[in-house]
CSV table of C-alpha atoms in Angstrom, one decimal:
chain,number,residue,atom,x,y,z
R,1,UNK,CA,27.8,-19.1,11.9
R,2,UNK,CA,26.1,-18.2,15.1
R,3,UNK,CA,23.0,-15.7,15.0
R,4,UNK,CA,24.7,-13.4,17.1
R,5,UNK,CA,27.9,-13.6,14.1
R,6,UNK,CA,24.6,-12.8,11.7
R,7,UNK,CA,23.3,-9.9,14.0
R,8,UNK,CA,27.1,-8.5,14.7
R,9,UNK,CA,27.4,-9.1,10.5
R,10,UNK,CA,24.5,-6.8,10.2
R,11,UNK,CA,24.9,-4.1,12.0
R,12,UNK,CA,28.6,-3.7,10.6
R,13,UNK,CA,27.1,-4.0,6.7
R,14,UNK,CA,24.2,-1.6,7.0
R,15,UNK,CA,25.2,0.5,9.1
R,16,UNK,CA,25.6,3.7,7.0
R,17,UNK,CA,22.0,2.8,5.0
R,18,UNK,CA,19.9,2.3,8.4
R,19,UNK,CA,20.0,3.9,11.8
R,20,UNK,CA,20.8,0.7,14.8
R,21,UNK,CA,17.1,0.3,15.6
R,22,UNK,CA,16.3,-0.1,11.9
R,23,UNK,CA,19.0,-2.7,11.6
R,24,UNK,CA,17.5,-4.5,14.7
R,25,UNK,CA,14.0,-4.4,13.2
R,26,UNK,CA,14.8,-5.8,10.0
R,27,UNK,CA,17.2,-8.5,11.9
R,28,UNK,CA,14.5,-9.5,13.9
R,29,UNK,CA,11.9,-10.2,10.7
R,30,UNK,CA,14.7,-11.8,8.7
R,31,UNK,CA,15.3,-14.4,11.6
R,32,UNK,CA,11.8,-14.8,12.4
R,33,UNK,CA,10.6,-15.6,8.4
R,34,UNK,CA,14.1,-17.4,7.1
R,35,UNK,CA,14.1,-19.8,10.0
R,36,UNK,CA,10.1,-20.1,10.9
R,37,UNK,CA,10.5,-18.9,13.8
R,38,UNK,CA,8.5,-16.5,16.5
R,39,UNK,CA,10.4,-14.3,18.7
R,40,UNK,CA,9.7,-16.3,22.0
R,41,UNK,CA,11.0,-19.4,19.9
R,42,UNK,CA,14.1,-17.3,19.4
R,43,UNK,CA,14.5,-16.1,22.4
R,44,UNK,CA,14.2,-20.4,24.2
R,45,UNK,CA,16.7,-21.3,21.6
R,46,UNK,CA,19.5,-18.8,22.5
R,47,UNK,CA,21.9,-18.2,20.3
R,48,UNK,CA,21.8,-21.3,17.8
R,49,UNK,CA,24.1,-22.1,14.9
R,50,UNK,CA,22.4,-21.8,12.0
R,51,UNK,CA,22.2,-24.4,9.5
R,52,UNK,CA,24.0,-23.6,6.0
R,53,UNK,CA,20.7,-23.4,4.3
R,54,UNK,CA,19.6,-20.9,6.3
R,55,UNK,CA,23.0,-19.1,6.8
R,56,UNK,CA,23.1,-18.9,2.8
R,57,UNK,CA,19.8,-17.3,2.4
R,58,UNK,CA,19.8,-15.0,5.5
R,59,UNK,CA,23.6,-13.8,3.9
R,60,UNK,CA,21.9,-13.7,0.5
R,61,UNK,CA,19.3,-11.1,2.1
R,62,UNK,CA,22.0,-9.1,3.9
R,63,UNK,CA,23.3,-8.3,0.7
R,64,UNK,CA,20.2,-7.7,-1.5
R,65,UNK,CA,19.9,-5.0,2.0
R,66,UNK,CA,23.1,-3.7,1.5
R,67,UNK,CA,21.8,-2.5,-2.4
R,68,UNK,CA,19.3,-0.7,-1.1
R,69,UNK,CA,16.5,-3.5,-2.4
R,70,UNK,CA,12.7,-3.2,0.5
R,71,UNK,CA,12.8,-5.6,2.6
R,72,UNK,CA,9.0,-6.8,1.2
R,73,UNK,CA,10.6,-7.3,-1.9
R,74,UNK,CA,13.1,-9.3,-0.8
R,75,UNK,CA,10.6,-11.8,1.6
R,76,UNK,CA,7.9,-11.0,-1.5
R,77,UNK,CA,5.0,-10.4,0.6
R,78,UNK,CA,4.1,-8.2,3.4
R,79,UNK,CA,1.2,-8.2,6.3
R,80,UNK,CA,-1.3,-5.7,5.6
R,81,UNK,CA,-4.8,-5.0,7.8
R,82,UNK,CA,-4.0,-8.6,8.7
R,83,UNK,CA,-4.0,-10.1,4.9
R,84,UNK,CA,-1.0,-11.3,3.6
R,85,UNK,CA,0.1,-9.7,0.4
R,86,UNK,CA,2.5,-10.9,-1.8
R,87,UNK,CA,4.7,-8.1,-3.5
R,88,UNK,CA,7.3,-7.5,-6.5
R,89,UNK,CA,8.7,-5.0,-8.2
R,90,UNK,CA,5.3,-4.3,-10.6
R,91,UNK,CA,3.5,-2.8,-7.4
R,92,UNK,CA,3.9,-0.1,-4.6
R,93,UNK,CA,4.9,-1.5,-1.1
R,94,UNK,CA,1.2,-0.9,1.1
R,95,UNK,CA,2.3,1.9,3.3
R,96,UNK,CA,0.8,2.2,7.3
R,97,UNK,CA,-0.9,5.4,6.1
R,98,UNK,CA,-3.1,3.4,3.5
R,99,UNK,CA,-4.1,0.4,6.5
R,100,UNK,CA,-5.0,3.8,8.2
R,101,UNK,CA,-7.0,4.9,5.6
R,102,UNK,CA,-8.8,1.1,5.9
R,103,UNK,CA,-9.2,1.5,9.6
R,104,UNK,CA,-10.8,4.5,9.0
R,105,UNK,CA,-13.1,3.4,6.4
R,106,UNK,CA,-13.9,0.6,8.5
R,107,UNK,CA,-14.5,2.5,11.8
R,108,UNK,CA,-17.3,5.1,9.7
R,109,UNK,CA,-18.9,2.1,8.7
R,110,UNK,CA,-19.1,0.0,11.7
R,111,UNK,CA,-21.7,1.9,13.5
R,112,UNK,CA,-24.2,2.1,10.2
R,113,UNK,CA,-26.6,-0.3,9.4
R,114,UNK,CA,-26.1,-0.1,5.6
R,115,UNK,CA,-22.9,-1.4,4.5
R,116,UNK,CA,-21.8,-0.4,0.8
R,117,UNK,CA,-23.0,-2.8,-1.5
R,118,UNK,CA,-20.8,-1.8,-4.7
R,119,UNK,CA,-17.4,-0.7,-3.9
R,120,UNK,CA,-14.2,0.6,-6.6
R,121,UNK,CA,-10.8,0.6,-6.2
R,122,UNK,CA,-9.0,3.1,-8.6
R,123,UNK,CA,-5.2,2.5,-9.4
R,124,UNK,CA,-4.7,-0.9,-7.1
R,125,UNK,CA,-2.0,-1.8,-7.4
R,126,UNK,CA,-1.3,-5.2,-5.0
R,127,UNK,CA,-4.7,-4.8,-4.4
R,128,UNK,CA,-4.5,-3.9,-1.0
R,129,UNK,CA,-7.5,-2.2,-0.4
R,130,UNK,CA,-9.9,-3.5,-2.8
R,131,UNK,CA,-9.2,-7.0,-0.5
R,132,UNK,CA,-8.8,-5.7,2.7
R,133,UNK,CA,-12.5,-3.8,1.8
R,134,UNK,CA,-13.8,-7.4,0.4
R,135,UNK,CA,-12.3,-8.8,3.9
R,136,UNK,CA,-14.5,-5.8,5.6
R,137,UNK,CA,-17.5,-5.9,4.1
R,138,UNK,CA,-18.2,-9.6,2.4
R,139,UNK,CA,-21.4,-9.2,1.4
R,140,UNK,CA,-20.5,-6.0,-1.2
R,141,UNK,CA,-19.1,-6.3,-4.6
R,142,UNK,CA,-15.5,-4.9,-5.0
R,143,UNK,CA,-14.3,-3.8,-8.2
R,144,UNK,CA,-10.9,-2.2,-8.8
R,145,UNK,CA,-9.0,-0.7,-11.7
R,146,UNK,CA,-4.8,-0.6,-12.7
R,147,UNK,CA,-3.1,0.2,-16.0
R,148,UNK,CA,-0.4,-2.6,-15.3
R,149,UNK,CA,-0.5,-6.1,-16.1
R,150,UNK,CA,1.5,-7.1,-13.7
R,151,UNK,CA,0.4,-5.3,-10.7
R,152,UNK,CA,-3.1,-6.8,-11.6
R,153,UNK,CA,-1.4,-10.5,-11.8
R,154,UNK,CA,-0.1,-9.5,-8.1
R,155,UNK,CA,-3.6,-8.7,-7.1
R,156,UNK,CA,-5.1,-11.6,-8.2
R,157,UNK,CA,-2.8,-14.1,-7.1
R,158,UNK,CA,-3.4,-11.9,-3.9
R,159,UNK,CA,-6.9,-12.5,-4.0
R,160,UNK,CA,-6.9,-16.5,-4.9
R,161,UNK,CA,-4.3,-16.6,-1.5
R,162,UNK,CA,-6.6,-15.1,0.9
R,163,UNK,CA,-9.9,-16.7,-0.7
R,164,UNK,CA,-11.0,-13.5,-1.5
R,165,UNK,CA,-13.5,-12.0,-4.3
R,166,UNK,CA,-12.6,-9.2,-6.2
R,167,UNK,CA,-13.4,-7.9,-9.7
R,168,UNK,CA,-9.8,-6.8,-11.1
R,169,UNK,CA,-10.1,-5.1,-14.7
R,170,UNK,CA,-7.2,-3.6,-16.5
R,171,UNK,CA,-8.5,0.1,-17.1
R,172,UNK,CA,-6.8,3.6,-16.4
R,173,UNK,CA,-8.6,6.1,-14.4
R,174,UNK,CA,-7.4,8.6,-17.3
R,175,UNK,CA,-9.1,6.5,-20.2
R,176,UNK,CA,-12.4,4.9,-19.3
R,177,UNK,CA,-15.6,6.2,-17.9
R,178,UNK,CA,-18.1,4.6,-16.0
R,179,UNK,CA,-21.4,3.9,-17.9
R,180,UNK,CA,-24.7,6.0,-16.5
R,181,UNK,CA,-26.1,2.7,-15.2
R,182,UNK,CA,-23.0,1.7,-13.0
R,183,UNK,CA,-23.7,3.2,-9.3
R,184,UNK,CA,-21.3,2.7,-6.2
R,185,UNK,CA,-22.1,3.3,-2.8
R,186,UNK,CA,-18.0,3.9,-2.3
R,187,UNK,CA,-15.5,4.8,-4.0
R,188,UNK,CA,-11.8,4.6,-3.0
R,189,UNK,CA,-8.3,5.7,-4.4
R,190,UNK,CA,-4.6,6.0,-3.4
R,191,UNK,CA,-3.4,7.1,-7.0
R,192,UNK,CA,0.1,8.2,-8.0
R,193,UNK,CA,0.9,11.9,-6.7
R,194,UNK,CA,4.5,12.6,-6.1
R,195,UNK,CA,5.1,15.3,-8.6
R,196,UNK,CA,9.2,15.0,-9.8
R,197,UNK,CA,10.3,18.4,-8.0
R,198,UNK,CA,9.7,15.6,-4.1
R,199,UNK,CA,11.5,13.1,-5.1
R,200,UNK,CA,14.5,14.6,-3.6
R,201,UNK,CA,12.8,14.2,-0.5
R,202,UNK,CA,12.4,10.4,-1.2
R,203,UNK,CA,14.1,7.2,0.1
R,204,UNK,CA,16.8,6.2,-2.6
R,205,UNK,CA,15.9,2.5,-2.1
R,206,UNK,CA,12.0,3.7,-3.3
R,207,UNK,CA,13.4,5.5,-6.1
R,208,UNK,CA,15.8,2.5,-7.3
R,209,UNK,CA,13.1,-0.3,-6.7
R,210,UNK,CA,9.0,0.9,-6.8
R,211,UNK,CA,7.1,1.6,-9.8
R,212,UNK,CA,7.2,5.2,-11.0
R,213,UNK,CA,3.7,4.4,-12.5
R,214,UNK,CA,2.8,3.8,-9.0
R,215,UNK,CA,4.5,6.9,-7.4
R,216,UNK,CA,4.7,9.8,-10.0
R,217,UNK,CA,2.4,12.4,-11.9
R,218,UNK,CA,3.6,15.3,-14.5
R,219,UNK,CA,4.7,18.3,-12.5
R,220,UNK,CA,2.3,20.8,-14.3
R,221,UNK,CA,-0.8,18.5,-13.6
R,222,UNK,CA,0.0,16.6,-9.9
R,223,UNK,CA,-3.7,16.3,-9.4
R,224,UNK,CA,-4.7,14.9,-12.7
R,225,UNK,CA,-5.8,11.6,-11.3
R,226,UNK,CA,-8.3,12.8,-8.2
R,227,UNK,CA,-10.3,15.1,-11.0
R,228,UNK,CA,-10.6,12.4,-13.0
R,229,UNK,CA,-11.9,10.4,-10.4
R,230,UNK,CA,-14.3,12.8,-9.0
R,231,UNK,CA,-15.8,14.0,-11.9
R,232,UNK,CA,-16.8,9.9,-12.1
R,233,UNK,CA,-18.0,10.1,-8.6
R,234,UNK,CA,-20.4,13.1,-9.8
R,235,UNK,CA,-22.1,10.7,-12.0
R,236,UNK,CA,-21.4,7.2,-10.4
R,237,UNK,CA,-21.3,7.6,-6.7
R,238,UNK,CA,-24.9,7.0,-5.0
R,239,UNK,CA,-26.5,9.8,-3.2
R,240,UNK,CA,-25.3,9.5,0.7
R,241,UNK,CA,-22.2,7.5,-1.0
R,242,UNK,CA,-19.0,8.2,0.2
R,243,UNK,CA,-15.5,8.8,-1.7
R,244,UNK,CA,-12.1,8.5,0.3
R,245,UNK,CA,-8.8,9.7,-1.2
R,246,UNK,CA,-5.3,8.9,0.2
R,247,UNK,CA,-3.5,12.6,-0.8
R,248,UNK,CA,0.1,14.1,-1.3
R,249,UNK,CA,0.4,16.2,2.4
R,250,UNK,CA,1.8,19.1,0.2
R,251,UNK,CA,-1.5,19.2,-1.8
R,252,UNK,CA,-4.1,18.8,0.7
R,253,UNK,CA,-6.0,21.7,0.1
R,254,UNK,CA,-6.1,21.6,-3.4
R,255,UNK,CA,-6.8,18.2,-3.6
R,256,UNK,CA,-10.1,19.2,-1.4
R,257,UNK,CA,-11.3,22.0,-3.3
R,258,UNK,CA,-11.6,19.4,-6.3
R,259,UNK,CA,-14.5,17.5,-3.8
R,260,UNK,CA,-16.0,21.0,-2.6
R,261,UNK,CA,-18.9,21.0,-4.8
R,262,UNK,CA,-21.5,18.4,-4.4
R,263,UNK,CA,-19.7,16.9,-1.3
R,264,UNK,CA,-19.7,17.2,1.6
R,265,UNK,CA,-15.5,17.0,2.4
R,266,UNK,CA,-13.0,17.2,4.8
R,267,UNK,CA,-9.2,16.9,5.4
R,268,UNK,CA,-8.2,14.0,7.6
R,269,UNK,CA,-4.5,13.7,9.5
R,270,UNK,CA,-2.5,10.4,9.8
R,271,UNK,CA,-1.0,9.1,12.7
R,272,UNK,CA,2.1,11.4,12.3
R,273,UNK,CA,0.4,14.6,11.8
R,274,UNK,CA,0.0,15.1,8.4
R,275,UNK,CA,-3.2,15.9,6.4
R,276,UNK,CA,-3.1,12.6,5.0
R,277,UNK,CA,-6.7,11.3,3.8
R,278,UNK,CA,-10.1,13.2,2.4
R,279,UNK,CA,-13.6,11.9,3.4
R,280,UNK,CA,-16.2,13.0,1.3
R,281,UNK,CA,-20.2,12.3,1.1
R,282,UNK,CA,-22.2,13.0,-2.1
R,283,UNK,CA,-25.2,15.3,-0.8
């Protein structure tokens, strides 16, 4: 088989689960990682015959595609804020709203002469941002929290694979308090908060194959996670410190009125529109 039999093969498998460009995309970073590859060493080679190896594996994938399994999942890892990550089933896929969310953390702080020297991650996960903050600031201490074993085993083989130093406890955001003495200069959170009534909104592959511990909160209580998080930040989070949530679109505003008093807060759009993030400052 020719990569152009692979490509034509594609197309004509996926092509009710993924618009043409999608297919093309996920072509292109199939090739590219199955046969160690970079697109200008693709495009010198022409359309080669591909070695049975390869043609096993890259037909293997087609059809883990073709049951709706992520892509990530099926490679197990994924480039995020320029870490590799590697990914199963026991954590969320990192999104490009939450590498927003680190850009914008890292553009407040670029300009300010004090860095954060004590930094938590609630609920995370792959451990995404808790690295990708230990990759911005490497002089702080990062600390971050999950319930799951196996999203914490993620994270720290995630950490030990970018030589990176992060302080991973099992704890639940619901459960444990921080003691008096602990202080943070930030504090950071992408909890779950996709109440049930959205998920008829949602991607059927992201309902078959991500965590619902990851994704979902009890329809009568959708916040339940960000009030337990800032009523820590009222007693843990450093005067002039700053808190940063990732939020459900649907529930910016009362997400933001949980941050109103003591804070200085505001609503923050992604790159598509949506009032994706909240930025808040103890005063």
């Amino acid at each position: 088989m020719k990569i152009s039999d692979f490509k034509k093969l594609t197309h004509e498998k996926l092509k009710l689960q993924f618009s043409s460009s999608e297919i093309s995309r996920l072509l292109t970073i199939l090739i590219e990682e199955r046969l160690s590859l970079s697109r200008l060493d693709l495009i010198k080679a022409g359309d080669i015959s591909l070695k049975s190896e390869h043609e096993w594996r890259l037909i293997t994938d087609l059809n883990l595609l073709a049951q709706n399994k992520p892509l990530q999942y099926i490679l197990g890892q994924v480039n995020f804020f320029g870490i590799k990550l590697l990914v199963n089933e026991n954590v969320l896929i990192p999104r490009d709203e939450t590498e927003e969310l680190i850009a914008l953390i890292d553009d407040d702080y670029r300009l300010k002469q004090d860095k954060p020297a004590r930094i938590i991650d609630f609920g995370t996960g792959s451990g995404c941002i808790a690295l990708s903050m230990a990759k911005v600031f490497p002089t702080g201490q990062v600390e971050a929290w999950d319930i799951s074993e196996g999203a914490l085993r993620i994270a720290q083989e995630n950490a030990k694979l970018n030589q990176l130093e992060v302080d991973f406890q099992r704890k639940s955001i619901l459960e444990k308090q921080l003691e008096e003495s602990q202080l943070y200069d930030l504090m950071i959170s992408n909890p779950p908060y996709i109440p049930p009534s959205q998920k008829i909104e949602m991607e059927e592959r992201v309902l078959q194959y991500e965590p619902d511990l990851a994704l979902f909160v009890e329809e009568k209580d959708p916040l339940v996670f960000y009030a337990a998080i800032v009523k820590m930040a009222e007693s843990n989070l450093k005067q002039g410190g700053s808190l940063y949530f990732e939020i459900n679109q649907y529930l910016a505003n009362q997400t933001l009125s949980l941050v109103s008093d003591g804070f200085k807060s505001e609503l923050l759009k992604d790159l598509n529109g949506n009032y994706r993030f909240i930025r808040a400052v103890k005063t």
